[in-house]
């Protein structure tokens, strides 16, 4: 489904991704772990099409299509979703209005009929219940004044409403209490399906108890230095990233 | 200020000479033209005017706009349902298109009735031309004085004490310039059709009224006309007066407007000034808080593209204790548009416990757009709260990316963010047809005025 090959990206003349290879198949859940500043969010943002980053080498493909050729909205239409590490506050744009615009923009792009107000509301209520988002948050401006946890839940709500094929969750677990974490995980697990895949960026093994990954990758200094099964996450939790210095030196 | 020998004033003085000087306000008209003659048009060193390029207007010879020939239904696109209304074409009353409110004094200034004459004699022009209006340093407003001297028609509304009007009154000022205005040197027209719409609202004690003024052109592609309106509001004790001013003139129009409100004890004046049209536009607003507890809210929105210019010059005077004023002006500028916001708050020594707030925010959509914001606070009382803030910024790229990452296309995402910026002002329109009209105009100007819509 997703194929990242030897990806190099830089921002302001500083190389941040230094040759990332990542292949995600349909139905799979991949976890990406790594210390602060190793390039996890950069990878996520590059996937979503953020223009601040310049891709200097390598390729990005979703279902065989070159993502670099696509605008951010076209990537979304193709089924890519990024849950932002830092969701953006947008005063003046109502949350449910925004969600409806997003749903219908995607439907339109895919040649599906747009949802009317009634049908959309039904969908929204259902998904809001699924990820335990308070209706009051739907009436407020997008993320405006939301608490950290509310913002993360709102990301998961957007994912649940948009039903992407590939969801990249950038530290959606950070700042969540255990109940919120369980709800977020339940939302993700409810969406798990054969034709859908997840890339879960996290610092903590904790989340991976609830969303059990098929593959775990360690991103260090702009490269994936090790990949393994879910046991790798436990190892990281115990030993930290110190043991990978060698791998980094080798690579 | 320039001297009386200013040769640009001549054609306007001739306009005055060419009219009959009778009527209940003859003396005030005479006084106004004398003041105008003495003061002349502002020169380039006049602080209040140096950022407004009057050249294109003053180079042209003014001719009075021809009387109102309006085709059947010509005013319809601009009229709101559930309103009483008075329609003017080229500054002259069009009774067939009008349905004035009942239970109040409402008449065309060209046709003052018996009781109306007294209203005019007492109030019309009593404050506008600079005499009673401002502190010593506020001179004659040349265009307000011209309006007083030269208006041919307009509206006077007298709201009896204790009366609350249920429906808004819409006053439509429709410009329908004749097509033969020839272009002169430098692209400026050799002659320019000018009208002087005049509005007087006298709100009795504890009365309530909402007035919506709409300035529009029968043909939005019309150019080269000049509207020079003036509006006066006399807000009696405890009255609540709402004034909306929608400026949707043709793209080539010149519009230099003046409005003046005097508030008595505990009166509330809420004004909303929305500017979309015109090539060169000024809105000068004076609010005098002249009674204890008086409260004014002055909101504005200007949405500009191409080479449009709009200036908003505010003067709020707190003259009595416990008076409050809130100003919120927002601008959206695309293309090479320019704007000026001059917000002067003047707190007199007697006006303790004044609460004044002024905010001007500008959103620049293009590199060449330019917004100026100049707050000016003059405070002579010691126990007051005055705050002001002004910002000039660009669209939030992070927010734009966030919306696009959710599948919302560049154009739509862009529109959503601009709308989000502007709605702080437009949402305050509680009259539903007006609010919808504002939204539609906002979207139309965004789509019409944008040039750089490429995606990523
Ligand atoms: N727009 C930018 N401008 C300058 N530097 C940037 C920018 N974005 C990222 N960086 C730098 O790139 C490096 C990688 O950042 P990134 O956000 O990808 O790390 P991360 O792995 O997500 O870290 P964290 O775990 O703290 O979220 C950091 O050194 C960061 O400062
Ligand atoms: Mg990060």
XYZ file of C-alpha atoms and ligand atoms in Angstrom:
739
model
C 0.000 0.000 0.000
C 2.621 2.536 1.139
C 6.124 2.322 -0.169
C 8.777 4.771 0.993
C 12.120 4.262 -0.667
C 15.412 5.875 0.312
C 13.632 9.056 1.302
C 15.801 12.101 1.913
C 14.223 15.350 3.029
C 15.592 18.623 4.263
C 14.290 21.797 5.792
C 16.156 25.065 5.762
C 19.284 23.421 4.359
C 19.326 20.855 7.130
C 18.906 17.223 6.141
C 16.455 15.522 8.457
C 15.467 12.331 6.693
C 18.559 10.561 5.484
C 17.284 7.581 3.567
C 14.086 6.137 5.013
C 12.744 2.858 3.698
C 9.310 1.758 4.809
C 6.807 -0.595 3.300
C 3.302 -0.932 4.701
C 0.894 -3.508 3.377
C -2.902 -3.454 3.494
C -4.329 -4.593 6.817
C -1.071 -3.970 8.687
C -0.253 -1.842 11.690
C 3.245 -0.416 11.889
C 4.703 1.387 14.857
C 7.491 3.917 14.415
C 9.473 4.762 17.508
C 12.472 6.949 18.068
C 13.904 9.666 20.273
C 12.940 13.326 20.086
C 14.111 15.013 16.957
C 14.841 11.804 15.087
C 12.518 12.792 12.225
C 9.267 10.965 12.974
C 7.000 13.975 12.485
C 9.012 15.053 9.495
C 8.274 11.714 7.879
C 4.581 12.074 8.709
C 4.374 15.638 7.374
C 6.250 14.751 4.217
C 3.776 11.953 3.614
C 0.886 14.396 4.010
C 2.472 16.878 1.609
C 3.761 19.689 3.783
C 5.594 22.084 1.524
C 8.180 23.249 4.048
C 10.142 20.071 3.504
C 12.135 19.522 0.389
C 12.513 15.978 -0.828
C 16.028 15.670 -2.174
C 16.030 11.980 -3.064
C 13.922 8.847 -2.899
C 10.290 8.153 -3.579
C 6.880 7.953 -1.907
C 4.135 5.788 -3.318
C 0.611 5.091 -2.212
C -0.980 2.191 -4.067
C 1.624 2.612 -6.753
C 0.923 6.299 -7.231
C 3.641 8.886 -6.723
C 2.614 11.009 -3.742
C 5.066 13.733 -4.674
C 2.924 14.549 -7.676
C -0.113 15.111 -5.485
C -1.332 18.156 -3.529
C -2.134 17.557 0.148
C -5.858 17.414 -0.582
C -5.296 14.901 -3.370
C -3.397 12.666 -0.982
C -6.375 12.825 1.357
C -8.687 11.948 -1.519
C -6.468 8.956 -2.228
C -7.090 7.762 1.335
C -4.173 9.174 3.313
C -4.856 10.609 6.742
C -2.453 12.228 9.174
C -3.368 12.696 12.819
C -1.197 15.707 13.674
C 1.137 15.688 16.636
C 0.091 19.294 17.142
C -3.421 19.759 15.768
C -3.934 23.290 14.472
C -6.404 25.656 16.098
C -8.691 27.349 13.605
C -10.807 30.029 15.268
C -13.915 30.948 13.344
C -14.364 27.605 11.593
C -16.913 25.397 13.323
C -15.746 21.868 14.014
C -18.749 20.107 12.545
C -18.889 22.477 9.585
C -15.247 21.658 8.919
C -15.868 17.923 9.214
C -18.773 18.119 6.792
C -16.711 20.116 4.321
C -13.952 17.529 4.600
C -16.242 14.541 4.185
C -17.952 16.037 1.176
C -14.743 17.243 -0.443
C -13.474 13.673 -0.295
C -16.745 12.204 -1.542
C -16.867 14.661 -4.400
C -13.300 13.912 -5.402
C -14.109 10.221 -5.430
C -17.233 10.684 -7.488
C -19.588 9.833 -4.642
C -22.707 11.871 -3.869
C -22.247 14.453 -1.129
C -23.957 13.847 2.197
C -26.804 16.149 3.085
C -27.033 17.778 6.502
C -29.164 14.985 7.974
C -27.043 12.106 6.763
C -23.881 13.829 7.805
C -25.198 14.532 11.279
C -26.111 10.886 11.663
C -22.620 9.806 10.658
C -21.009 12.396 12.899
C -23.056 11.415 15.958
C -22.285 7.778 15.452
C -18.544 8.325 15.119
C -18.432 10.855 17.938
C -19.941 8.232 20.198
C -17.408 5.683 18.984
C -14.438 7.813 19.979
C -16.204 9.427 22.914
C -16.100 13.033 21.702
C -18.454 15.361 23.528
C -21.069 16.980 21.288
C -20.107 20.352 22.723
C -16.732 20.026 20.977
C -18.506 19.668 17.645
C -20.119 23.046 18.021
C -16.899 24.839 18.886
C -14.315 26.138 16.420
C -11.797 23.553 15.249
C -9.424 22.736 18.130
C -9.792 26.295 19.388
C -9.086 26.242 23.087
C -9.370 22.452 23.201
C -7.317 20.731 25.868
C -4.461 18.550 24.686
C -6.539 15.429 25.136
C -9.547 16.934 23.362
C -7.389 17.813 20.395
C -6.118 14.259 20.106
C -9.612 12.839 20.339
C -10.727 15.280 17.690
C -8.023 13.911 15.391
C -9.317 10.401 15.934
C -12.863 11.604 15.322
C -11.778 13.058 11.988
C -10.150 9.773 11.125
C -13.283 7.849 12.072
C -15.449 10.120 9.940
C -13.131 10.185 6.938
C -12.396 6.430 6.943
C -8.952 6.658 5.360
C -7.115 3.731 3.800
C -3.837 4.684 5.412
C -3.812 6.526 8.718
C -0.601 7.967 10.135
C -0.984 8.787 13.823
C 1.729 11.110 15.056
C 1.967 10.753 18.820
C -1.777 10.640 19.196
C -1.183 8.997 22.571
C 0.932 11.797 24.017
C -0.762 13.652 26.784
C -3.655 11.242 27.086
C -4.766 9.751 30.364
C -5.333 6.042 30.433
C -9.070 6.240 29.735
C -8.545 8.532 26.769
C -5.789 6.253 25.542
C -8.127 3.288 25.637
C -10.795 5.209 23.741
C -8.334 6.260 21.072
C -7.094 2.704 20.758
C -10.663 1.426 20.579
C -11.332 3.897 17.766
C -8.324 2.677 15.851
C -9.141 -0.968 16.457
C -12.726 -0.439 15.329
C -11.388 0.838 12.034
C -8.855 -1.926 11.541
C -9.705 -3.745 8.375
C -8.104 -5.776 5.639
C -7.955 -2.895 3.220
C -6.748 -0.357 5.748
C -3.361 0.261 7.282
C -1.943 2.278 10.168
C 1.382 3.856 10.924
C 1.480 4.662 14.621
C 4.229 7.018 15.763
C 4.762 6.821 19.500
C 7.289 7.095 22.275
C 5.540 4.624 24.515
C 5.012 0.936 24.621
C 1.839 1.755 26.572
C -0.242 2.481 23.457
C 1.011 -0.643 21.766
C -0.580 -2.747 24.472
C -3.906 -1.649 23.039
C -3.013 -1.292 19.382
C -0.837 -4.307 18.770
C 1.472 -3.622 15.851
C 2.545 -6.126 13.240
C 5.848 -4.336 12.770
C 7.911 -1.969 14.863
C 10.550 0.365 13.390
C 13.178 2.398 15.120
C 13.867 5.765 13.530
C 17.140 7.313 14.596
C 18.736 10.383 13.131
C 16.687 10.255 9.974
C 17.022 6.548 9.228
C 15.203 3.398 10.183
C 17.949 1.547 11.991
C 16.014 -1.498 13.039
C 12.712 -3.229 12.344
C 11.088 -6.125 14.106
C 7.877 -7.482 15.574
C 5.950 -6.126 18.535
C 8.575 -7.537 20.922
C 10.937 -4.804 19.700
C 8.779 -2.226 21.413
C 9.234 -3.980 24.728
C 12.952 -4.103 24.198
C 13.029 -0.369 23.534
C 11.024 0.296 26.635
C 13.599 -1.548 28.710
C 16.828 -0.512 27.091
C 16.025 2.823 25.474
C 17.682 3.901 22.245
C 21.224 3.816 23.557
C 21.889 0.374 22.152
C 21.269 1.599 18.625
C 24.217 3.928 18.473
C 26.182 1.162 16.858
C 23.603 0.631 14.202
C 23.631 4.344 13.571
C 27.382 4.364 13.196
C 27.225 1.450 10.796
C 24.518 2.835 8.605
C -5.333 73.063 5.137
C -5.419 74.934 1.852
C -6.658 78.441 1.381
C -9.942 79.619 -0.066
C -8.182 80.360 -3.321
C -8.062 76.622 -4.043
C -9.159 76.425 -7.656
C -10.515 72.907 -7.195
C -13.337 74.230 -5.038
C -14.708 76.436 -7.818
C -16.889 73.865 -9.568
C -18.471 72.882 -6.257
C -19.170 76.475 -5.344
C -20.851 76.815 -8.732
C -23.076 73.867 -7.927
C -24.203 75.740 -4.847
C -24.794 78.949 -6.733
C -26.974 77.066 -9.171
C -29.516 75.909 -6.623
C -32.391 77.584 -4.823
C -31.395 78.363 -1.278
C -34.800 78.160 0.414
C -36.176 75.639 2.835
C -35.926 75.125 6.570
C -32.155 74.736 6.570
C -31.219 77.524 4.181
C -29.107 79.307 6.762
C -27.183 76.159 7.594
C -26.530 75.437 3.965
C -25.198 78.927 3.510
C -22.969 78.554 6.528
C -21.723 75.165 5.321
C -20.721 76.431 1.905
C -18.926 79.359 3.467
C -17.015 77.058 5.740
C -16.181 74.817 2.851
C -15.003 77.763 0.805
C -12.826 79.006 3.622
C -11.292 75.618 4.334
C -11.000 74.302 0.800
C -10.210 70.723 -0.009
C -7.582 69.054 2.122
C -4.059 69.366 0.886
C -1.451 66.653 0.835
C -0.071 67.836 4.156
C -3.371 67.516 5.969
C -2.725 64.692 8.427
C -6.238 63.286 8.197
C -6.191 63.227 4.417
C -2.665 62.723 3.244
C -3.173 59.003 2.721
C -6.287 59.537 0.634
C -5.561 60.411 -2.954
C -8.341 62.805 -3.865
C -6.763 63.625 -7.231
C -8.986 61.471 -9.436
C -12.107 63.006 -7.892
C -11.007 66.599 -7.805
C -9.548 66.621 -11.312
C -13.010 65.907 -12.719
C -15.725 68.488 -13.154
C -18.685 67.619 -10.912
C -22.120 67.481 -12.492
C -25.197 66.685 -10.444
C -26.328 63.117 -11.033
C -29.393 63.104 -13.241
C -32.745 62.368 -11.611
C -33.909 58.889 -10.920
C -34.750 56.928 -14.012
C -35.101 53.422 -12.672
C -36.400 50.535 -14.699
C -39.080 48.296 -13.321
C -37.572 46.166 -10.566
C -34.197 47.914 -10.826
C -33.880 48.176 -7.078
C -35.071 44.658 -6.336
C -31.712 42.878 -6.151
C -30.685 45.150 -3.298
C -33.825 45.091 -1.190
C -34.317 42.893 1.839
C -37.601 41.272 2.771
C -39.375 42.198 6.000
C -38.183 45.784 5.903
C -39.707 49.159 5.510
C -37.832 50.957 2.828
C -37.029 54.175 1.092
C -35.315 54.000 -2.260
C -33.266 56.749 -3.855
C -31.876 56.797 -7.346
C -28.989 59.141 -7.986
C -29.777 60.755 -4.665
C -33.451 61.346 -5.421
C -36.452 59.718 -3.858
C -38.232 57.011 -5.851
C -41.626 56.766 -4.130
C -42.866 53.950 -6.367
C -40.122 51.644 -5.115
C -40.520 52.718 -1.497
C -42.694 51.761 1.442
C -41.848 54.095 4.299
C -42.430 52.967 7.862
C -45.602 53.928 9.652
C -45.941 55.345 13.113
C -42.818 57.444 12.767
C -41.856 60.574 10.929
C -40.239 59.499 7.711
C -40.002 61.666 4.679
C -37.934 62.699 1.757
C -35.902 65.804 2.428
C -37.008 67.220 -0.896
C -40.537 67.189 0.411
C -40.566 68.111 4.104
C -43.977 67.986 5.710
C -45.173 70.431 8.328
C -43.874 68.579 11.371
C -40.845 67.495 9.399
C -39.749 71.049 8.834
C -39.316 71.493 12.564
C -37.288 68.333 12.853
C -35.022 69.563 10.106
C -34.771 73.058 11.467
C -33.747 71.726 14.830
C -31.345 68.979 13.833
C -30.281 68.787 10.243
C -26.686 69.856 9.920
C -26.643 71.061 13.500
C -23.637 68.932 14.282
C -22.238 67.524 11.083
C -20.392 70.449 9.615
C -17.908 70.615 12.393
C -19.381 73.256 14.602
C -20.761 71.250 17.490
C -19.047 68.076 16.590
C -15.549 67.945 17.812
C -12.886 69.306 19.985
C -10.948 72.316 18.940
C -8.519 70.475 16.725
C -11.181 68.844 14.589
C -11.730 71.265 11.784
C -14.468 71.415 9.226
C -15.017 68.174 7.391
C -15.017 69.455 3.835
C -17.176 66.705 2.376
C -19.679 66.781 5.202
C -19.952 70.529 4.696
C -20.403 70.008 0.965
C -23.156 67.541 1.621
C -24.981 69.962 3.892
C -24.677 72.682 1.312
C -25.536 70.617 -1.730
C -27.830 67.704 -0.839
C -30.941 67.649 -2.936
C -32.790 64.882 -1.243
C -32.476 62.306 1.494
C -34.264 60.816 4.441
C -35.318 62.208 7.747
C -36.535 59.784 10.361
C -37.991 60.856 13.640
C -38.665 58.033 16.077
C -41.083 59.172 18.784
C -40.057 58.675 22.395
C -40.776 55.212 23.686
C -41.394 53.741 20.239
C -39.585 50.571 19.239
C -39.636 49.832 15.536
C -40.100 46.181 14.883
C -38.747 46.108 11.374
C -35.503 47.578 10.122
C -35.738 50.495 7.748
C -33.687 50.025 4.641
C -32.506 53.094 2.789
C -31.195 52.211 -0.629
C -28.974 54.707 -2.392
C -28.765 53.496 -5.920
C -26.415 55.116 -8.390
C -27.301 54.908 -12.037
C -24.824 57.164 -13.782
C -25.508 58.040 -17.386
C -23.084 56.390 -19.749
C -21.674 59.532 -21.352
C -19.130 60.491 -18.704
C -16.121 60.970 -20.955
C -12.651 60.034 -19.841
C -10.232 62.924 -19.558
C -6.481 63.056 -18.911
C -4.795 60.357 -16.839
C -7.816 58.115 -17.138
C -9.782 60.319 -14.751
C -13.165 61.284 -16.144
C -13.432 64.831 -17.441
C -16.738 65.109 -15.670
C -18.127 63.111 -12.831
C -21.698 62.624 -11.689
C -22.006 63.454 -8.045
C -24.775 62.863 -5.546
C -25.055 63.946 -1.923
C -27.274 61.472 -0.084
C -28.359 62.735 3.291
C -29.741 60.847 6.231
C -31.011 62.230 9.494
C -32.169 59.969 12.301
C -33.569 61.516 15.426
C -34.309 58.858 18.018
C -36.515 60.043 20.872
C -35.999 59.008 24.461
C -36.093 55.256 24.977
C -36.920 54.603 21.353
C -35.408 51.836 19.268
C -34.702 51.675 15.575
C -32.539 49.867 13.065
C -31.534 51.550 9.836
C -29.765 49.790 7.004
C -28.162 51.980 4.387
C -27.197 50.296 1.157
C -25.014 52.043 -1.385
C -25.060 50.257 -4.707
C -24.964 50.760 -8.438
C -27.726 49.672 -10.791
C -24.919 48.523 -13.060
C -22.012 47.074 -11.080
C -19.690 47.761 -14.002
C -20.531 51.474 -13.964
C -17.605 53.731 -13.218
C -16.666 57.275 -12.528
C -19.463 58.440 -10.285
C -18.988 60.106 -6.952
C -21.163 59.556 -3.902
C -20.692 61.974 -1.068
C -23.105 60.932 1.657
C -23.587 62.216 5.163
C -25.604 60.711 7.971
C -26.502 62.165 11.327
C -27.822 60.315 14.318
C -29.249 62.100 17.275
C -29.675 59.422 19.898
C -31.953 60.496 22.735
C -31.557 59.332 26.308
C -31.948 55.590 26.618
C -32.477 55.062 22.902
C -31.017 52.142 21.002
C -30.046 52.898 17.417
C -28.561 50.380 15.070
C -26.996 51.537 11.875
C -25.710 49.301 9.139
C -23.889 50.775 6.234
C -23.320 48.475 3.325
C -21.113 50.051 0.706
C -21.375 48.006 -2.475
C -20.712 50.637 -5.083
C -19.541 49.905 -8.612
C -15.896 49.034 -9.048
C -14.969 52.425 -10.484
C -16.895 54.557 -8.024
C -15.647 57.188 -5.591
C -17.281 57.280 -2.210
C -16.462 59.744 0.538
C -18.877 59.237 3.383
C -19.335 60.874 6.715
C -21.412 59.774 9.633
C -21.950 61.447 12.903
C -23.685 60.229 16.036
C -24.404 62.124 19.204
C -25.460 60.023 22.152
C -27.390 61.298 25.104
C -27.478 59.699 28.540
C -27.541 55.866 28.474
C -28.110 55.795 24.738
C -26.676 52.957 22.686
C -25.477 53.350 19.128
C -24.390 50.275 17.218
C -22.904 50.823 13.847
C -21.663 48.331 11.347
C -19.845 49.545 8.274
C -19.256 47.024 5.524
C -17.253 48.075 2.511
C -16.977 45.939 -0.572
C -17.136 48.211 -3.590
C -15.697 51.376 -5.064
C -12.271 52.380 -6.295
C -11.624 55.075 -3.725
C -13.624 54.953 -0.523
C -13.552 56.817 2.757
C -15.796 56.343 5.737
C -15.371 58.955 8.380
C -17.177 58.317 11.606
C -17.610 60.580 14.572
C -19.285 59.365 17.736
C -19.854 61.757 20.586
C -20.638 60.111 23.897
C -22.361 63.103 25.321
C -24.335 61.661 28.206
C -23.422 59.561 31.193
C -23.532 55.842 30.492
C -23.740 56.211 26.730
C -22.403 53.229 24.841
C -21.331 52.850 21.251
C -20.218 49.868 19.238
C -18.537 50.573 15.934
C -17.795 47.589 13.766
C -16.456 47.458 10.284
C -15.309 45.154 7.577
C -13.570 46.059 4.334
C -12.952 43.483 1.660
C -10.726 44.830 -1.075
C -9.070 43.552 -4.208
C -7.481 44.956 -7.355
C -6.376 48.519 -6.719
C -9.187 49.461 -4.366
C -8.538 51.897 -1.570
C -10.632 52.203 1.567
C -9.974 54.452 4.506
C -11.842 54.327 7.790
C -11.290 57.332 9.972
C -12.838 57.094 13.379
C -13.194 59.674 16.033
C -14.800 58.622 19.267
C -15.169 61.260 21.932
C -15.884 60.362 25.502
C -17.296 63.508 27.022
C -19.127 62.200 30.063
C -18.373 59.672 32.803
C -19.097 55.968 32.482
C -19.224 55.976 28.725
C -18.097 52.966 26.728
C -16.979 52.470 23.159
C -16.009 49.304 21.340
C -14.516 49.361 17.897
C -13.762 46.308 15.845
C -12.640 46.886 12.266
C -11.366 44.085 10.099
C -9.927 44.191 6.629
C -9.267 41.590 3.966
C -6.966 42.847 1.225
C -5.976 41.165 -1.984
C -4.251 42.384 -5.144
C -2.685 45.819 -4.734
C -5.458 47.012 -2.460
C -4.680 49.534 0.218
C -6.434 50.456 3.406
C -6.065 52.988 6.136
C -7.569 52.739 9.576
C -7.230 55.840 11.683
C -8.778 55.320 15.048
C -8.838 58.279 17.309
C -10.215 58.039 20.795
C -10.494 61.255 22.693
C -11.284 61.101 26.391
C -12.228 64.429 27.904
C -11.230 65.317 31.401
C -14.758 64.894 32.711
C -15.117 61.421 31.263
C -13.953 59.354 34.231
C -14.619 55.621 34.153
C -14.447 55.633 30.400
C -14.099 52.170 28.918
C -12.789 52.318 25.363
C -11.605 49.466 23.267
C -10.362 49.582 19.718
C -9.262 46.703 17.548
C -8.186 46.762 13.930
C -7.132 43.550 12.241
C -6.001 43.157 8.684
C -5.538 40.062 6.629
C -3.317 40.445 3.584
C -3.911 37.864 0.865
C -1.254 39.096 -1.524
C 2.257 40.456 -1.358
C 1.310 43.779 -2.894
C -1.621 44.557 -0.593
C -0.938 47.176 2.026
C -2.781 48.020 5.236
C -2.134 50.977 7.486
C -3.350 51.098 11.023
C -2.971 54.135 13.237
C -4.497 54.150 16.677
C -4.490 57.566 18.296
C -5.404 57.847 21.937
C -5.786 61.201 23.574
C -6.697 60.799 27.190
C -7.290 63.671 29.565
C -9.037 61.804 32.367
C -7.133 59.637 34.831
C -9.529 56.870 35.787
C -10.185 55.206 32.471
C -9.641 51.970 30.676
C -8.503 52.320 27.092
C -7.101 49.506 25.051
C -6.200 49.268 21.434
C -4.704 46.612 19.281
C -3.923 46.381 15.631
C -2.552 43.555 13.571
C -1.587 43.094 9.980
C -1.058 39.479 9.071
C -1.305 36.826 6.459
C -3.305 33.679 6.153
C -2.244 30.997 8.610
C -0.296 28.510 6.472
C -0.501 25.841 9.157
C -4.271 26.071 9.217
C -4.398 25.995 5.427
C -2.296 22.837 5.363
C -4.418 21.246 8.072
C -7.605 21.805 6.084
C -6.033 20.561 2.877
C -4.653 17.491 4.607
C -8.284 16.663 5.366
C -9.152 16.750 1.683
C -10.495 20.288 1.446
C -9.223 21.887 -1.761
C -6.978 24.942 -1.751
C -9.657 27.385 -2.899
C -12.247 26.168 -0.436
C -9.778 26.030 2.447
C -8.634 29.538 1.605
C -12.229 30.760 1.545
C -13.004 29.083 4.855
C -10.125 30.829 6.570
C -10.960 34.245 5.168
C -14.566 33.753 6.102
C -13.496 32.682 9.584
C -11.588 35.932 9.859
C -14.430 38.127 8.631
C -17.319 36.507 10.420
C -16.437 38.088 13.719
C -17.970 41.176 12.137
C -20.591 39.706 9.795
C -22.018 37.395 12.454
C -23.071 40.411 14.424
C -25.724 41.164 11.839
C -28.756 39.803 13.629
C -31.107 40.582 10.738
C -30.956 37.328 8.827
C -31.389 38.631 5.252
C -28.574 41.096 5.830
C -26.264 38.483 7.272
C -26.854 36.211 4.301
C -26.252 39.051 1.894
C -22.954 39.821 3.621
C -21.851 36.200 3.408
C -22.718 36.086 -0.269
C -20.797 39.286 -0.941
C -17.831 38.014 0.981
C -17.692 34.825 -1.029
C -18.258 36.657 -4.300
C -15.439 39.076 -3.643
C -13.111 36.255 -2.655
C -13.778 34.314 -5.789
C -13.827 37.341 -8.024
C -10.779 39.045 -6.640
C -8.354 36.214 -6.244
C -5.597 35.767 -8.710
C -3.104 33.259 -7.323
C -5.100 30.121 -6.723
C -2.586 27.466 -7.555
C -2.506 24.333 -5.451
C 0.541 22.670 -4.127
N 10.077 23.390 9.917
C 11.261 23.100 10.497
N 12.220 24.023 10.522
C 13.413 23.758 11.108
N 13.717 22.600 11.681
C 12.800 21.637 11.677
C 11.511 21.847 11.093
N 10.797 20.716 11.248
C 11.612 19.858 11.898
N 12.791 20.409 12.152
C 13.918 19.769 12.859
O 14.039 18.476 12.341
C 14.359 17.560 13.367
C 13.343 16.440 13.385
O 12.111 16.941 13.849
P 10.798 16.046 13.994
O 9.711 16.936 14.404
O 10.606 15.289 12.741
O 11.207 15.052 15.157
P 10.330 13.976 15.918
O 11.031 12.696 15.757
O 8.923 14.036 15.500
O 10.483 14.464 17.406
P 9.436 14.406 18.641
O 9.531 13.051 19.196
O 9.974 15.435 19.587
O 8.099 14.733 18.119
C 14.430 18.343 14.644
O 15.766 18.653 14.895
C 13.634 19.581 14.322
O 14.076 20.674 15.072
Mg 7.209 14.520 16.386
